[in-house]
XYZ file of C-alpha atoms in Angstrom:
448
model
C -36.291 -20.177 -7.593
C -33.240 -19.231 -9.278
C -31.865 -21.499 -12.150
C -28.522 -21.075 -9.542
C -27.088 -22.425 -6.588
C -26.584 -18.520 -5.636
C -26.863 -15.278 -7.245
C -23.275 -14.194 -6.332
C -20.073 -15.995 -5.771
C -16.973 -14.077 -4.582
C -13.414 -15.553 -4.723
C -11.365 -13.680 -2.573
C -12.075 -12.179 1.124
C -10.567 -9.566 1.135
C -11.374 -5.287 1.309
C -12.998 -5.003 -2.114
C -14.435 -8.537 -1.997
C -15.827 -8.386 1.314
C -17.634 -5.471 0.797
C -19.044 -6.282 -2.685
C -20.460 -9.800 -0.494
C -21.806 -7.055 2.349
C -23.612 -4.786 -0.231
C -24.650 -7.567 -2.918
C -26.278 -9.543 0.264
C -27.934 -6.384 2.035
C -29.251 -5.531 -1.880
C -31.589 -9.272 -1.189
C -28.884 -10.999 -3.238
C -27.981 -14.870 -2.344
C -24.245 -14.392 -1.738
C -21.345 -16.822 -0.739
C -17.175 -15.635 -0.604
C -14.014 -18.272 -1.035
C -11.129 -17.984 0.914
C -8.641 -20.013 0.882
C -6.353 -18.154 3.600
C -7.495 -15.888 5.866
C -10.803 -13.218 5.341
C -9.603 -9.689 5.274
C -6.929 -9.941 2.686
C -3.344 -8.304 1.697
C -4.415 -4.632 3.797
C -5.631 -6.659 6.957
C -4.073 -9.575 7.033
C -0.204 -9.566 5.328
C -0.150 -5.796 4.325
C -1.325 -2.136 5.181
C -2.667 -2.710 8.462
C 0.049 -4.603 9.996
C 2.792 -2.354 8.012
C 1.308 0.221 9.934
C 1.146 -1.012 13.641
C 5.319 -1.426 12.687
C 5.160 2.069 11.865
C 3.820 2.725 15.368
C 5.979 0.836 16.884
C 9.314 1.831 14.915
C 8.404 5.714 15.383
C 8.867 5.119 19.652
C 12.866 5.072 18.625
C 12.831 8.619 18.058
C 10.417 9.203 20.242
C 12.248 8.197 23.099
C 15.392 10.128 22.198
C 13.409 13.458 21.822
C 11.632 12.876 24.863
C 15.065 14.115 26.550
C 15.224 17.114 25.240
C 11.178 17.885 26.578
C 12.740 17.205 30.006
C 11.702 13.121 30.210
C 14.227 11.132 32.019
C 14.057 8.299 29.522
C 16.729 5.382 30.369
C 18.260 4.013 27.607
C 15.481 1.642 26.432
C 15.972 -1.794 24.192
C 13.695 -3.136 22.021
C 12.137 -6.384 21.895
C 10.480 -7.751 18.260
C 8.805 -10.810 19.562
C 6.510 -8.758 21.873
C 5.972 -6.118 18.886
C 5.253 -8.924 16.387
C 2.736 -11.131 18.516
C 0.804 -8.003 19.867
C 0.511 -7.183 15.569
C -0.618 -10.668 15.187
C -3.166 -10.408 17.411
C -4.611 -7.612 16.579
C -4.798 -9.086 12.646
C -6.410 -11.931 14.796
C -9.136 -10.126 16.139
C -9.283 -7.944 12.873
C -10.308 -10.997 10.592
C -12.942 -11.666 13.438
C -14.327 -8.765 12.656
C -14.571 -9.149 9.295
C -16.036 -12.693 9.649
C -18.419 -11.360 11.633
C -19.810 -8.445 9.004
C -20.442 -11.377 6.457
C -21.601 -13.837 8.660
C -24.179 -10.993 10.182
C -25.080 -10.164 6.172
C -26.005 -14.270 5.903
C -23.551 -14.262 3.279
C -21.684 -18.032 2.871
C -17.557 -18.150 3.917
C -16.135 -20.905 2.122
C -12.763 -21.669 3.423
C -11.505 -23.290 0.455
C -9.797 -22.517 -2.791
C -12.077 -21.722 -5.976
C -11.623 -21.926 -9.978
C -13.668 -20.980 -12.566
C -15.402 -23.861 -14.427
C -17.308 -21.684 -16.615
C -19.318 -18.694 -16.886
C -21.689 -19.680 -14.548
C -19.273 -22.078 -12.454
C -17.037 -22.762 -9.728
C -15.066 -25.454 -9.133
C -14.300 -25.951 -5.474
C -11.155 -27.593 -3.738
C -12.975 -30.239 -1.744
C -14.608 -31.050 -4.791
C -17.469 -29.686 -4.700
C -19.052 -27.881 -7.987
C -20.877 -24.342 -7.716
C -22.986 -22.318 -9.710
C -23.604 -18.813 -9.618
C -25.533 -15.800 -11.566
C -22.699 -13.440 -11.096
C -19.155 -14.194 -10.389
C -17.042 -11.436 -9.176
C -13.138 -12.159 -8.782
C -11.575 -10.400 -5.995
C -8.097 -12.385 -5.674
C -5.727 -9.001 -5.161
C -2.215 -9.150 -6.306
C 0.793 -11.018 -5.176
C 4.425 -10.306 -4.884
C 6.958 -10.805 -7.117
C 10.131 -12.744 -6.624
C 12.799 -12.630 -8.863
C 13.698 -15.525 -10.891
C 17.282 -15.589 -9.912
C 19.476 -18.590 -8.476
C 18.639 -18.952 -4.936
C 15.472 -16.726 -4.255
C 14.305 -18.947 -2.496
C 16.033 -17.535 0.646
C 14.541 -14.622 0.299
C 11.380 -13.244 1.502
C 8.845 -10.565 0.849
C 6.279 -8.459 2.222
C 3.905 -11.788 3.659
C 6.572 -12.765 5.663
C 7.692 -9.993 7.384
C 5.647 -9.651 9.782
C 5.995 -13.313 10.971
C 10.123 -12.822 11.509
C 11.579 -15.106 14.368
C 13.796 -12.192 15.024
C 15.013 -8.798 14.030
C 17.746 -9.165 11.469
C 21.167 -7.403 12.573
C 21.379 -6.734 8.331
C 18.413 -6.227 5.893
C 18.767 -6.140 2.753
C 15.935 -4.700 0.487
C 15.170 -5.678 -3.217
C 13.076 -2.434 -4.634
C 12.157 0.966 -4.675
C 8.437 1.384 -4.112
C 6.731 2.373 -1.194
C 6.650 -1.698 0.470
C 10.374 -1.304 -0.360
C 10.946 2.108 1.771
C 8.642 1.474 4.321
C 10.215 -1.086 5.209
C 13.284 0.324 5.176
C 12.101 2.715 7.607
C 10.816 0.438 10.377
C 13.815 -2.097 10.347
C 16.068 0.982 10.421
C 14.803 1.868 13.472
C 14.477 -1.314 15.202
C 18.212 -0.924 14.687
C 18.404 -3.191 11.236
C 21.420 -2.549 9.164
C 19.349 -1.912 6.123
C 20.684 -1.573 2.498
C 17.340 -0.710 -0.119
C 19.012 -2.316 -3.738
C 17.331 -0.820 -6.774
C 17.247 -1.870 -10.143
C 16.657 1.793 -11.069
C 18.387 4.894 -10.147
C 14.634 6.364 -9.035
C 12.846 5.458 -5.823
C 9.236 5.703 -5.682
C 8.228 6.274 -9.751
C 5.256 8.257 -9.367
C 5.238 10.854 -6.926
C 6.795 13.917 -7.171
C 10.663 14.052 -7.935
C 10.971 16.876 -5.188
C 9.390 14.734 -1.993
C 11.176 11.899 -3.535
C 14.830 13.462 -3.172
C 13.743 14.669 0.016
C 13.014 11.000 1.224
C 16.395 9.816 -0.366
C 18.637 12.605 1.596
C 17.019 11.860 4.685
C 17.005 8.006 4.356
C 20.803 8.562 3.518
C 21.640 10.716 7.325
C 20.192 8.486 8.972
C 22.444 5.906 7.983
C 19.789 3.889 5.470
C 22.114 2.665 3.180
C 21.592 2.360 -1.024
C 22.601 0.490 -3.933
C 21.047 2.071 -7.308
C 21.234 0.734 -10.963
C 21.687 -2.905 -9.462
C 21.207 -6.027 -11.203
C 20.763 -8.844 -8.981
C 23.011 -12.203 -10.182
C 22.003 -14.672 -7.222
C 21.461 -15.328 -3.356
C 23.793 -17.150 -2.151
C 23.571 -18.788 1.591
C 27.023 -19.496 3.664
C 27.625 -21.846 6.026
C 26.587 -19.490 9.033
C 23.048 -19.409 7.585
C 23.612 -15.986 6.900
C 23.142 -14.882 3.035
C 25.445 -12.768 0.374
C 23.579 -10.747 -2.436
C 25.478 -11.332 -5.806
C 24.891 -8.680 -8.647
C 26.166 -8.486 -11.875
C 28.533 -5.578 -11.065
C 29.655 -4.678 -7.892
C 30.329 -5.947 -4.922
C 28.203 -8.517 -2.509
C 26.174 -7.876 -0.084
C 26.106 -9.686 3.142
C 23.099 -10.075 5.097
C 20.657 -11.942 7.572
C 17.335 -11.292 5.551
C 16.598 -10.640 2.202
C 13.627 -9.106 1.121
C 11.967 -8.832 -2.413
C 10.058 -5.618 -2.563
C 10.105 -5.114 -6.228
C 6.237 -4.794 -7.274
C 2.685 -6.832 -6.857
C 1.411 -9.170 -10.286
C -2.748 -9.685 -10.524
C -3.061 -12.882 -8.189
C -4.720 -15.149 -11.561
C -2.821 -18.362 -11.711
C -4.583 -21.005 -11.427
C -7.736 -19.330 -11.878
C -9.357 -20.663 -14.539
C -10.277 -17.387 -16.528
C -9.590 -19.578 -19.746
C -12.940 -21.930 -18.778
C -15.058 -18.912 -19.473
C -13.050 -16.670 -22.097
C -12.336 -13.687 -19.297
C -9.379 -11.631 -21.345
C -6.355 -10.511 -18.928
C -3.725 -7.946 -20.238
C 0.215 -8.286 -20.702
C 1.063 -7.848 -16.725
C -1.545 -10.817 -16.327
C -4.283 -8.766 -14.634
C -7.692 -8.811 -16.002
C -9.853 -6.614 -18.280
C -12.619 -5.018 -16.900
C -14.976 -2.085 -18.158
C -16.149 1.270 -16.218
C -18.581 -1.176 -14.785
C -15.624 -3.516 -13.557
C -17.593 -6.506 -15.962
C -14.948 -8.648 -17.873
C -14.930 -9.712 -20.927
C -17.573 -12.324 -20.041
C -20.803 -10.966 -19.136
C -21.328 -13.116 -16.359
C -18.084 -12.096 -14.745
C -16.321 -9.064 -12.887
C -13.590 -8.200 -11.307
C -12.249 -5.793 -8.607
C -9.372 -4.773 -6.738
C -5.716 -5.271 -7.329
C -6.501 -8.075 -9.385
C -7.714 -5.930 -12.039
C -4.418 -3.790 -12.085
C -6.095 -0.205 -12.036
C -5.051 1.239 -8.894
C -3.554 -1.209 -6.198
C -5.323 0.822 -3.153
C -7.382 -0.743 -0.459
C -9.760 1.904 -0.751
C -9.778 1.952 -4.477
C -10.857 -2.069 -4.176
C -13.410 -1.098 -1.548
C -15.266 1.629 -4.008
C -14.716 -1.044 -6.921
C -16.649 -3.379 -4.744
C -19.695 -1.327 -2.986
C -20.157 0.620 -6.904
C -20.601 -3.119 -8.408
C -23.074 -4.271 -6.388
C -25.017 -1.375 -6.287
C -25.079 -1.771 -9.989
C -26.050 -5.324 -10.603
C -28.221 -6.023 -7.481
C -29.503 -2.669 -6.388
C -30.563 -1.110 -9.436
C -28.046 1.983 -9.473
C -25.500 1.821 -11.997
C -22.603 3.331 -10.445
C -18.606 4.167 -11.703
C -15.323 4.815 -9.748
C -14.146 8.078 -10.186
C -9.945 7.465 -10.383
C -9.203 11.187 -10.595
C -7.410 12.955 -7.344
C -6.508 9.763 -5.454
C -4.808 10.131 -2.754
C -2.011 8.036 -1.720
C 0.859 8.213 1.246
C 3.851 6.357 1.579
C 4.754 5.190 5.567
C 8.265 5.619 5.196
C 10.612 7.482 7.594
C 9.090 10.791 7.464
C 5.772 9.473 5.721
C 5.357 11.343 2.047
C 1.711 12.025 0.442
C 0.397 13.346 -2.820
C -2.639 14.078 -4.620
C -3.198 15.251 -8.299
C -0.443 15.678 -10.732
C 3.187 16.273 -10.157
C 4.985 19.104 -11.339
C 6.434 17.498 -14.307
C 3.031 15.693 -15.004
C 1.214 19.221 -14.745
C 3.736 20.921 -17.051
C 3.428 17.645 -20.088
C -0.541 18.284 -19.261
C -1.258 21.749 -19.111
C 2.344 23.475 -20.559
C 2.229 26.492 -17.838
C 2.122 26.151 -13.899
C 2.933 27.829 -11.116
C 5.011 25.917 -8.420
C 4.561 26.778 -4.028
C 6.607 25.759 -1.732
C 7.400 24.988 2.010
C 10.856 23.760 3.065
C 10.699 24.298 6.717
C 11.861 22.772 10.610
C 8.958 21.295 12.231
C 8.713 23.117 15.713
C 9.345 19.488 17.520
C 12.219 18.607 15.432
C 13.849 22.031 16.491
C 13.453 21.306 20.208
C 14.472 17.818 19.629
C 17.476 18.839 18.337
C 16.958 17.063 14.632
C 17.997 19.096 11.549
C 15.618 16.921 9.789
C 13.307 19.159 7.499
C 9.093 19.099 5.988
C 8.890 20.030 2.269
C 5.592 20.926 1.016
C 4.777 21.378 -2.501
C 1.485 23.101 -4.391
C 1.598 22.913 -8.044
C -1.132 25.444 -9.235
C -2.439 25.576 -13.407
C -1.156 29.108 -13.739
C -4.426 29.967 -16.403
C -7.016 29.204 -14.210
C -5.584 29.338 -10.503
C -6.569 25.823 -9.461
C -4.392 23.930 -7.418
C -4.164 20.904 -9.302
C -1.225 18.990 -7.188
C -0.227 19.114 -3.935
C 2.923 16.847 -2.364
C 3.925 16.899 0.643
C 7.254 14.774 3.007
C 6.822 15.664 6.902
C 5.312 13.859 10.300
C 1.635 13.202 9.861
C 2.010 14.342 6.018
C -0.783 11.589 5.051
C -2.947 12.820 8.201
C -2.898 16.409 6.715
C -3.102 15.848 3.120
C -6.607 13.539 3.580
C -8.247 16.238 4.216
C -6.347 18.798 2.105
C -7.274 16.288 -1.577
C -10.582 17.197 -0.463
C -9.991 20.908 -1.590
C -8.078 19.667 -4.983
C -10.763 17.227 -5.588
C -13.133 20.077 -5.556
C -10.987 22.626 -7.850
C -10.238 25.555 -5.497
C -7.923 27.832 -6.347
C -4.590 28.994 -4.887
C -6.742 32.315 -3.467
C -9.233 30.091 -1.892
C -6.463 28.567 -0.235
C -4.923 32.180 0.790
C -7.984 33.624 2.120
C -8.054 30.571 4.639
C -7.057 32.217 8.365
C -4.031 29.456 9.324
C -4.125 27.287 12.445
C -1.571 27.926 14.478
C 1.292 26.497 15.325
C 0.879 23.817 13.207
C 2.267 22.265 10.801
C -0.693 22.175 8.026
C -0.965 25.990 8.560
C 1.920 25.852 5.857
C -0.437 24.898 3.218
C -2.712 28.208 3.136
C 0.819 30.407 3.652
C 2.634 29.636 0.798
C 4.346 32.172 -1.063
């Protein structure tokens, strides 16, 4: 018999925590997972899954207009936000049920309570129950940052965007990252007047400059407004219930909803990390080694709470590698090189590997190939919107070190192309591949 209640106790039932729990249990471990809110975490409940469904819904705005150019007698259509909202939330409920079934089928005990660490092998539950475990895994994710300004309580975060009572007539979005740009594209298509407010002059820091600039150009052409180098002062609630965003300099912005989308912070507050000597960095992220072990030998952490790469597939890999290492007798680490990422903006963009600037700094001499074109569908639809594909090549070895794209279905195309970049294929090998015509993806093997 073990000296502990569980072999593994997981705090947080998001993507990383659920995967770690399931795999550890498959290796024969006795596992429990505590979740204070809902099973599925940010991605399933209040992040990428419901947001992608909103993206699909938003696409119909332009698709219905374009259909007329393709011969369809489409009448003027009205949009009903409550219908989409409720259908999306119902799908979230369904997915949460599947996640719960996964835990149940692997004999993982689900404890719907908040948990806090009281020692290297002990956890205190909100009900007052004290639980012991040989190993503890922290997978509590990250949480939206809310600025410390007067009237901040009048704003909302991405968590609440999926539950709005009505589609806002005027939406102010604070931030310049992927969440800000995605919601800007979504609600613009739903008919909102969208203003994106950014404290710097740069959107989507970390993505290639060419695709960032193209997104802003297209967004402005669609009617999305931008306010750069804007320092928030306060948010004022007016007598009629609307809001007014004030800045240190510049005119205020009247709106109906203010969305804070200026970053996410590792969710470590109140976890009791100090009780086990678990160290965090200056951002509050848990410090871990290559095997996700913290400064306390019996405690591990995976996912956004470590702030390595805040991506769901990365959290899943980290959780799986942890379980294999600790319980499966198969020590594994996660390879963070060439991880593809996407922004489901309007249009979407995606990238993998080094940007042009990064490649020049790291490699010195690079070759850059681009294709700037108007997709066939846009041509017939009468849309001027252009796609941009960019390939960054090491001039010495001819190896493709980066691919960056903006245009319809860019993430779908890049997922397959990322395999080639990860495998270290050369520009010549791309050139040697016969094009699949007519397609947008064929531009990748025709770059000159």
